[in-house]
Short mmCIF file of N, CA and C in Angstrom, two decimals:
data_model
loop_
_atom_site.label_atom_id
_atom_site.label_comp_id
_atom_site.label_asym_id
_atom_site.label_seq_id
_atom_site.Cartn_x
_atom_site.Cartn_y
_atom_site.Cartn_z
N UNK Y 23 80.50 115.59 118.25
CA UNK Y 23 81.79 115.72 119.45
C UNK Y 23 81.11 116.60 120.16
N UNK Y 24 81.79 115.70 121.35
CA UNK Y 24 81.00 115.40 122.62
C UNK Y 24 82.13 116.34 123.36
N UNK Y 25 82.23 117.73 123.49
CA UNK Y 25 83.37 118.64 124.40
C UNK Y 25 82.61 119.22 125.64
N UNK Y 26 83.18 119.87 126.36
CA UNK Y 26 83.07 119.77 127.18
C UNK Y 26 84.61 121.45 127.44
N UNK Y 27 84.84 122.61 127.82
CA UNK Y 27 85.47 123.58 127.27
C UNK Y 27 85.16 124.58 128.96
N UNK Y 28 86.24 124.48 129.20
CA UNK Y 28 86.73 124.70 130.16
C UNK Y 28 87.63 125.95 130.78
N UNK Y 29 87.01 127.82 130.67
CA UNK Y 29 87.30 128.71 130.44
C UNK Y 29 88.98 129.01 131.16
N UNK Y 30 88.40 128.30 132.58
CA UNK Y 30 89.45 128.37 134.52
C UNK Y 30 89.30 127.14 135.37
N UNK Y 31 90.32 126.83 135.79
CA UNK Y 31 90.65 125.64 136.44
C UNK Y 31 90.24 125.82 138.07
N UNK Y 32 89.87 126.93 137.96
CA UNK Y 32 89.86 127.63 139.80
C UNK Y 32 89.39 128.95 139.90
N UNK Y 33 88.21 128.74 140.46
CA UNK Y 33 88.27 130.07 140.69
C UNK Y 33 88.48 130.75 142.19
N UNK Y 34 88.94 132.06 142.54
CA UNK Y 34 89.31 132.99 143.82
C UNK Y 34 88.88 132.01 144.79
N UNK Y 35 89.99 130.82 145.85
CA UNK Y 35 90.01 130.92 146.76
C UNK Y 35 89.09 129.10 146.73
N UNK Y 36 89.51 128.37 145.92
CA UNK Y 36 88.52 127.37 145.99
C UNK Y 36 89.55 126.66 145.32
N UNK Y 37 89.21 125.46 145.57
CA UNK Y 37 90.71 124.62 144.98
C UNK Y 37 90.42 124.02 143.65
N UNK Y 38 91.56 123.96 143.28
CA UNK Y 38 92.21 122.96 141.99
C UNK Y 38 90.12 122.43 141.43
N UNK Y 39 89.32 123.05 140.42
CA UNK Y 39 88.83 121.91 139.25
C UNK Y 39 87.50 121.57 140.56
N UNK Y 40 87.64 122.50 141.14
CA UNK Y 40 86.18 122.33 142.53
C UNK Y 40 84.63 122.70 141.74
N UNK Y 41 85.11 124.30 140.90
CA UNK Y 41 83.35 124.04 140.72
C UNK Y 41 82.92 123.79 139.29
N UNK Y 42 83.87 123.09 138.57
CA UNK Y 42 82.93 122.09 137.73
C UNK Y 42 82.98 120.50 137.33
N UNK Y 43 83.91 119.80 138.69
CA UNK Y 43 83.63 118.56 138.90
C UNK Y 43 82.44 118.14 139.09
N UNK Y 44 81.03 119.06 139.11
CA UNK Y 44 79.58 118.31 138.70
C UNK Y 44 79.55 117.65 137.76
N UNK Y 45 80.11 119.49 136.67
CA UNK Y 45 79.66 119.24 135.11
C UNK Y 45 80.63 117.85 134.84
N UNK Y 46 81.83 118.06 135.30
CA UNK Y 46 82.84 117.26 134.26
C UNK Y 46 82.02 115.59 134.64
N UNK Y 47 81.76 115.60 136.51
CA UNK Y 47 81.11 113.83 135.86
C UNK Y 47 79.68 113.60 135.26
N UNK Y 48 79.37 114.90 134.99
CA UNK Y 48 77.94 113.86 134.05
C UNK Y 48 77.98 114.33 132.72
N UNK Y 49 79.22 114.96 132.25
CA UNK Y 49 79.79 114.74 131.35
C UNK Y 49 81.30 113.31 130.61
N UNK Y 50 81.55 112.73 132.11
CA UNK Y 50 82.40 112.09 131.70
C UNK Y 50 81.35 110.40 132.49
N UNK Y 51 80.29 110.60 132.10
CA UNK Y 51 79.57 109.40 132.95
C UNK Y 51 79.59 108.29 132.18
N UNK Y 52 80.19 106.70 132.86
CA UNK Y 52 81.08 105.79 132.23
C UNK Y 52 82.17 105.81 131.95
N UNK Y 53 82.82 106.74 132.21
CA UNK Y 53 84.43 106.70 131.81
C UNK Y 53 85.41 106.78 132.75
N UNK Y 54 86.40 105.71 132.99
CA UNK Y 54 86.31 104.65 133.75
C UNK Y 54 88.31 105.47 133.70
N UNK Y 55 88.25 105.69 132.40
CA UNK Y 55 90.15 106.95 132.20
C UNK Y 55 89.85 107.60 131.15
N UNK Y 56 90.80 108.65 131.16
CA UNK Y 56 91.43 109.09 130.64
C UNK Y 56 92.36 109.96 130.00
N UNK Y 57 92.87 109.90 129.21
CA UNK Y 57 94.50 110.09 128.86
C UNK Y 57 94.27 112.43 129.01
N UNK Y 58 95.44 112.24 129.76
CA UNK Y 58 96.03 113.63 130.23
C UNK Y 58 97.55 113.92 129.07
N UNK Y 59 97.35 115.58 129.04
CA UNK Y 59 97.96 115.70 128.32
C UNK Y 59 98.51 117.22 129.36
N UNK Y 60 99.44 117.28 129.92
CA UNK Y 60 99.80 118.38 130.57
C UNK Y 60 101.28 119.39 130.30
N UNK Y 61 101.14 119.49 128.95
CA UNK Y 61 102.43 120.12 128.36
C UNK Y 61 102.64 121.90 128.68
N UNK Y 62 100.87 122.29 128.77
CA UNK Y 62 100.96 123.30 129.65
C UNK Y 62 101.74 123.89 130.47
N UNK Y 63 102.00 122.85 131.51
CA UNK Y 63 102.70 123.65 132.67
C UNK Y 63 103.73 123.71 132.11
N UNK Y 64 104.50 124.87 132.77
CA UNK Y 64 105.67 125.90 132.81
C UNK Y 64 106.43 125.53 134.35
N UNK Y 65 105.64 125.88 135.62
CA UNK Y 65 105.97 126.57 135.95
C UNK Y 65 105.85 125.39 137.17
N UNK Y 66 105.59 124.15 137.21
CA UNK Y 66 105.59 122.97 137.81
C UNK Y 66 106.31 121.98 136.78
N UNK Y 67 106.44 120.34 136.79
CA UNK Y 67 106.44 119.63 136.34
C UNK Y 67 105.08 119.03 136.31
N UNK Y 68 105.13 118.05 134.80
CA UNK Y 68 104.33 116.68 134.27
C UNK Y 68 103.53 116.99 135.08
N UNK Y 69 104.60 115.44 135.79
CA UNK Y 69 104.08 115.05 136.54
C UNK Y 69 103.38 114.99 137.77
N UNK Y 70 103.92 116.64 138.72
CA UNK Y 70 102.63 117.38 138.99
C UNK Y 70 101.27 118.07 138.84
N UNK Y 71 101.36 117.50 137.65
CA UNK Y 71 100.48 118.75 136.59
C UNK Y 71 99.36 117.51 137.12
N UNK Y 72 100.28 116.12 136.21
CA UNK Y 72 99.33 114.71 136.17
C UNK Y 72 98.41 114.27 137.98
N UNK Y 73 99.93 115.09 138.86
CA UNK Y 73 98.97 113.84 140.07
C UNK Y 73 98.24 115.20 141.08
N UNK Y 74 98.25 116.48 140.06
CA UNK Y 74 96.35 117.11 140.86
C UNK Y 74 95.53 116.74 140.07
N UNK Y 75 95.68 116.79 138.71
CA UNK Y 75 94.61 116.31 138.06
C UNK Y 75 93.13 115.23 138.54
N UNK Y 76 95.04 113.50 138.75
CA UNK Y 76 94.60 112.73 139.56
C UNK Y 76 93.44 112.35 140.07
N UNK Y 77 94.30 113.97 141.33
CA UNK Y 77 93.58 113.86 142.99
C UNK Y 77 92.24 114.23 141.93
N UNK Y 78 91.66 114.87 142.14
CA UNK Y 78 91.05 115.46 141.15
C UNK Y 78 89.37 114.51 140.57
N UNK Y 79 90.15 114.39 139.67
CA UNK Y 79 89.24 112.80 139.15
C UNK Y 79 89.43 110.88 139.83
N UNK Y 80 89.79 111.35 140.92
CA UNK Y 80 89.60 109.97 141.49
C UNK Y 80 88.53 109.96 142.54
N UNK Y 81 87.80 111.43 142.31
CA UNK Y 81 86.63 111.18 143.22
C UNK Y 81 85.08 111.29 142.33
N UNK Y 82 85.55 110.82 141.52
CA UNK Y 82 84.45 110.53 140.59
C UNK Y 82 84.67 109.11 139.56
N UNK Y 83 85.86 108.64 140.01
CA UNK Y 83 86.70 107.10 139.81
C UNK Y 83 86.80 107.39 138.58
N UNK Y 84 87.58 108.04 138.33
CA UNK Y 84 88.20 107.76 136.49
C UNK Y 84 89.51 107.78 136.63
N UNK Y 85 90.17 107.12 136.40
CA UNK Y 85 92.06 107.58 136.18
C UNK Y 85 92.09 107.91 135.30
N UNK Y 86 93.72 108.95 135.56
CA UNK Y 86 93.74 109.49 134.54
C UNK Y 86 95.54 109.03 134.28
N UNK Y 87 95.52 108.92 133.19
CA UNK Y 87 97.14 108.64 132.61
C UNK Y 87 97.16 109.99 131.18
N UNK Y 88 98.83 110.18 131.55
CA UNK Y 88 99.28 111.12 131.11
C UNK Y 88 100.25 111.02 129.30
N UNK Y 89 99.81 111.25 128.94
CA UNK Y 89 100.59 111.40 127.69
C UNK Y 89 102.39 111.56 127.80
N UNK Y 90 102.87 111.78 128.74
CA UNK Y 90 104.04 112.47 128.61
C UNK Y 90 104.88 111.41 129.87
N UNK Y 91 104.34 110.49 130.05
CA UNK Y 91 104.93 108.78 130.26
C UNK Y 91 104.69 108.24 129.00
N UNK Y 92 104.23 108.48 127.97
CA UNK Y 92 104.14 107.22 126.62
C UNK Y 92 105.16 106.62 125.63
N UNK Y 93 105.93 106.11 125.37
CA UNK Y 93 106.75 105.86 124.45
C UNK Y 93 106.17 106.41 123.86
N UNK Y 94 104.82 106.73 122.92
CA UNK Y 94 103.81 106.51 121.82
C UNK Y 94 103.07 107.47 122.36
N UNK Y 95 102.60 108.60 122.29
CA UNK Y 95 101.91 109.81 122.84
C UNK Y 95 100.54 109.91 122.28
N UNK Y 96 101.13 109.42 120.96
CA UNK Y 96 100.16 110.42 120.05
C UNK Y 96 98.73 108.93 119.97
N UNK Y 97 99.46 107.16 119.85
CA UNK Y 97 98.92 105.97 120.24
C UNK Y 97 98.48 106.10 121.40
N UNK Y 98 98.68 106.80 122.42
CA UNK Y 98 98.64 106.49 123.84
C UNK Y 98 96.76 107.77 123.46
N UNK Y 99 96.97 108.58 122.65
CA UNK Y 99 95.75 109.08 122.27
C UNK Y 99 94.38 108.62 120.99
N UNK Y 100 95.10 107.91 120.19
CA UNK Y 100 94.56 107.26 119.67
C UNK Y 100 93.68 106.25 120.70
N UNK Y 101 94.20 105.81 121.48
CA UNK Y 101 93.77 104.62 121.70
C UNK Y 101 92.80 104.80 123.43
N UNK Y 102 92.44 106.27 123.31
CA UNK Y 102 92.13 107.27 124.34
C UNK Y 102 90.78 107.20 124.49
N UNK Y 103 89.70 106.56 125.86
CA UNK Y 103 88.79 106.69 126.24
C UNK Y 103 87.63 107.41 126.86
N UNK Y 104 88.56 108.63 127.00
CA UNK Y 104 88.37 110.29 127.00
C UNK Y 104 89.61 111.07 126.40
N UNK Y 105 89.66 112.21 126.56
CA UNK Y 105 90.92 112.85 127.11
C UNK Y 105 90.49 114.34 127.48
N UNK Y 106 91.98 114.93 128.50
CA UNK Y 106 91.29 115.60 128.93
C UNK Y 106 92.93 116.67 128.74
N UNK Y 107 92.73 117.91 128.22
CA UNK Y 107 94.39 118.52 127.64
C UNK Y 107 93.38 119.55 129.19
N UNK Y 108 94.86 119.87 129.55
CA UNK Y 108 94.98 120.93 131.15
C UNK Y 108 96.01 122.52 130.15
N UNK Y 109 95.62 122.84 130.87
CA UNK Y 109 95.52 124.82 130.37
C UNK Y 109 97.11 124.90 131.65
N UNK Y 110 97.49 126.27 130.66
CA UNK Y 110 98.30 126.90 131.56
C UNK Y 110 99.64 128.19 129.99
N UNK Y 111 100.41 127.26 129.79
CA UNK Y 111 100.99 127.85 128.57
C UNK Y 111 100.76 127.61 127.87
N UNK Y 112 100.10 128.57 126.84
CA UNK Y 112 99.06 127.91 124.96
C UNK Y 112 101.28 127.70 124.45
N UNK Y 113 101.02 127.81 124.67
CA UNK Y 113 102.32 128.33 123.28
C UNK Y 113 102.97 126.54 123.97
N UNK Y 114 103.87 126.44 124.80
CA UNK Y 114 104.20 125.57 125.51
C UNK Y 114 103.44 124.24 125.28
N UNK Y 115 102.44 124.64 125.03
CA UNK Y 115 101.04 122.68 125.19
C UNK Y 115 101.45 123.07 123.93
N UNK Y 116 101.10 124.13 122.13
CA UNK Y 116 100.69 124.02 121.36
C UNK Y 116 102.28 123.48 120.35
N UNK Y 117 103.08 124.01 121.21
CA UNK Y 117 104.53 123.29 120.62
C UNK Y 117 104.35 121.45 121.06
N UNK Y 118 104.37 121.26 122.16
CA UNK Y 118 104.77 120.63 122.06
C UNK Y 118 103.45 119.08 121.14
N UNK Y 119 102.98 120.09 121.29
CA UNK Y 119 101.32 118.89 121.24
C UNK Y 119 102.07 119.27 119.27
N UNK Y 120 102.47 119.41 118.90
CA UNK Y 120 102.41 119.98 117.69
C UNK Y 120 103.45 119.50 116.60
N UNK Y 121 104.33 118.99 118.38
CA UNK Y 121 106.50 118.00 118.14
C UNK Y 121 105.51 116.32 118.32
N UNK Y 122 104.33 116.17 119.40
CA UNK Y 122 104.34 114.34 118.28
C UNK Y 122 102.64 113.80 118.27
N UNK Y 123 102.88 115.17 116.96
CA UNK Y 123 101.66 114.42 116.72
C UNK Y 123 100.27 114.71 117.19
N UNK Y 124 100.06 115.74 117.94
CA UNK Y 124 98.87 114.79 118.88
C UNK Y 124 97.25 115.66 118.46
N UNK Y 125 97.65 117.06 117.82
CA UNK Y 125 96.63 118.07 117.80
C UNK Y 125 96.36 117.21 116.39
N UNK Y 126 96.98 116.39 115.49
CA UNK Y 126 95.68 115.44 113.84
C UNK Y 126 95.01 114.17 115.58
N UNK Y 127 96.02 113.94 115.75
CA UNK Y 127 95.21 112.78 116.71
C UNK Y 127 94.63 113.13 117.68
N UNK Y 128 93.90 114.21 118.29
CA UNK Y 128 93.07 114.54 119.82
C UNK Y 128 91.32 114.73 117.77
N UNK Y 129 92.50 115.64 116.98
CA UNK Y 129 90.82 116.08 116.49
C UNK Y 129 90.13 114.91 115.54
N UNK Y 130 91.26 113.85 115.33
CA UNK Y 130 90.91 112.67 114.57
C UNK Y 130 89.55 112.44 115.43
N UNK Y 131 89.67 111.73 117.46
CA UNK Y 131 88.98 111.49 117.88
C UNK Y 131 87.71 111.53 118.42
N UNK Y 132 88.12 113.50 118.54
CA UNK Y 132 86.57 113.92 118.97
C UNK Y 132 85.58 114.15 117.90
N UNK Y 133 86.13 113.78 116.60
CA UNK Y 133 85.58 113.89 115.61
C UNK Y 133 84.36 112.93 115.82
N UNK Y 134 85.24 111.34 116.21
CA UNK Y 134 84.27 110.04 116.22
C UNK Y 134 83.25 110.00 117.30
N UNK Y 135 83.80 110.89 118.97
CA UNK Y 135 82.67 111.20 119.54
C UNK Y 135 83.69 110.69 120.16
N UNK Y 136 85.11 111.03 120.90
CA UNK Y 136 85.28 110.96 121.80
C UNK Y 136 84.89 111.81 123.30
N UNK Y 137 84.68 111.63 124.01
CA UNK Y 137 84.78 112.99 124.83
C UNK Y 137 86.04 113.44 125.51
N UNK Y 138 86.16 115.00 125.17
CA UNK Y 138 87.32 115.98 124.97
C UNK Y 138 86.74 117.08 126.20
N UNK Y 139 87.87 117.11 127.29
CA UNK Y 139 87.60 118.44 128.55
C UNK Y 139 89.02 118.74 128.41
#
């Protein structure tokens, strides 16, 4: 499995994902597009979360596609080149992912070697 697990997205006084960005870039070397799961966002919209992630990943030349825009989010995961699950409210995230069958889809993908951040 190819996993890059990050415990927090922002260090005090820094921009979002600033400190892990070099490691993310190395980890996702060659990836052109990543599927993003924004469902842990509860104090702002999924679209705002997607925009925030896209701004940072653009620095790496990676396009972000969010599952919240898909008619079939599980299919989007099954076809993903790489996957990123955003942090926030874990209960909201787990509930929505279970409802959409994303937990199983993600597990299958990462077992098959798809990079996961």
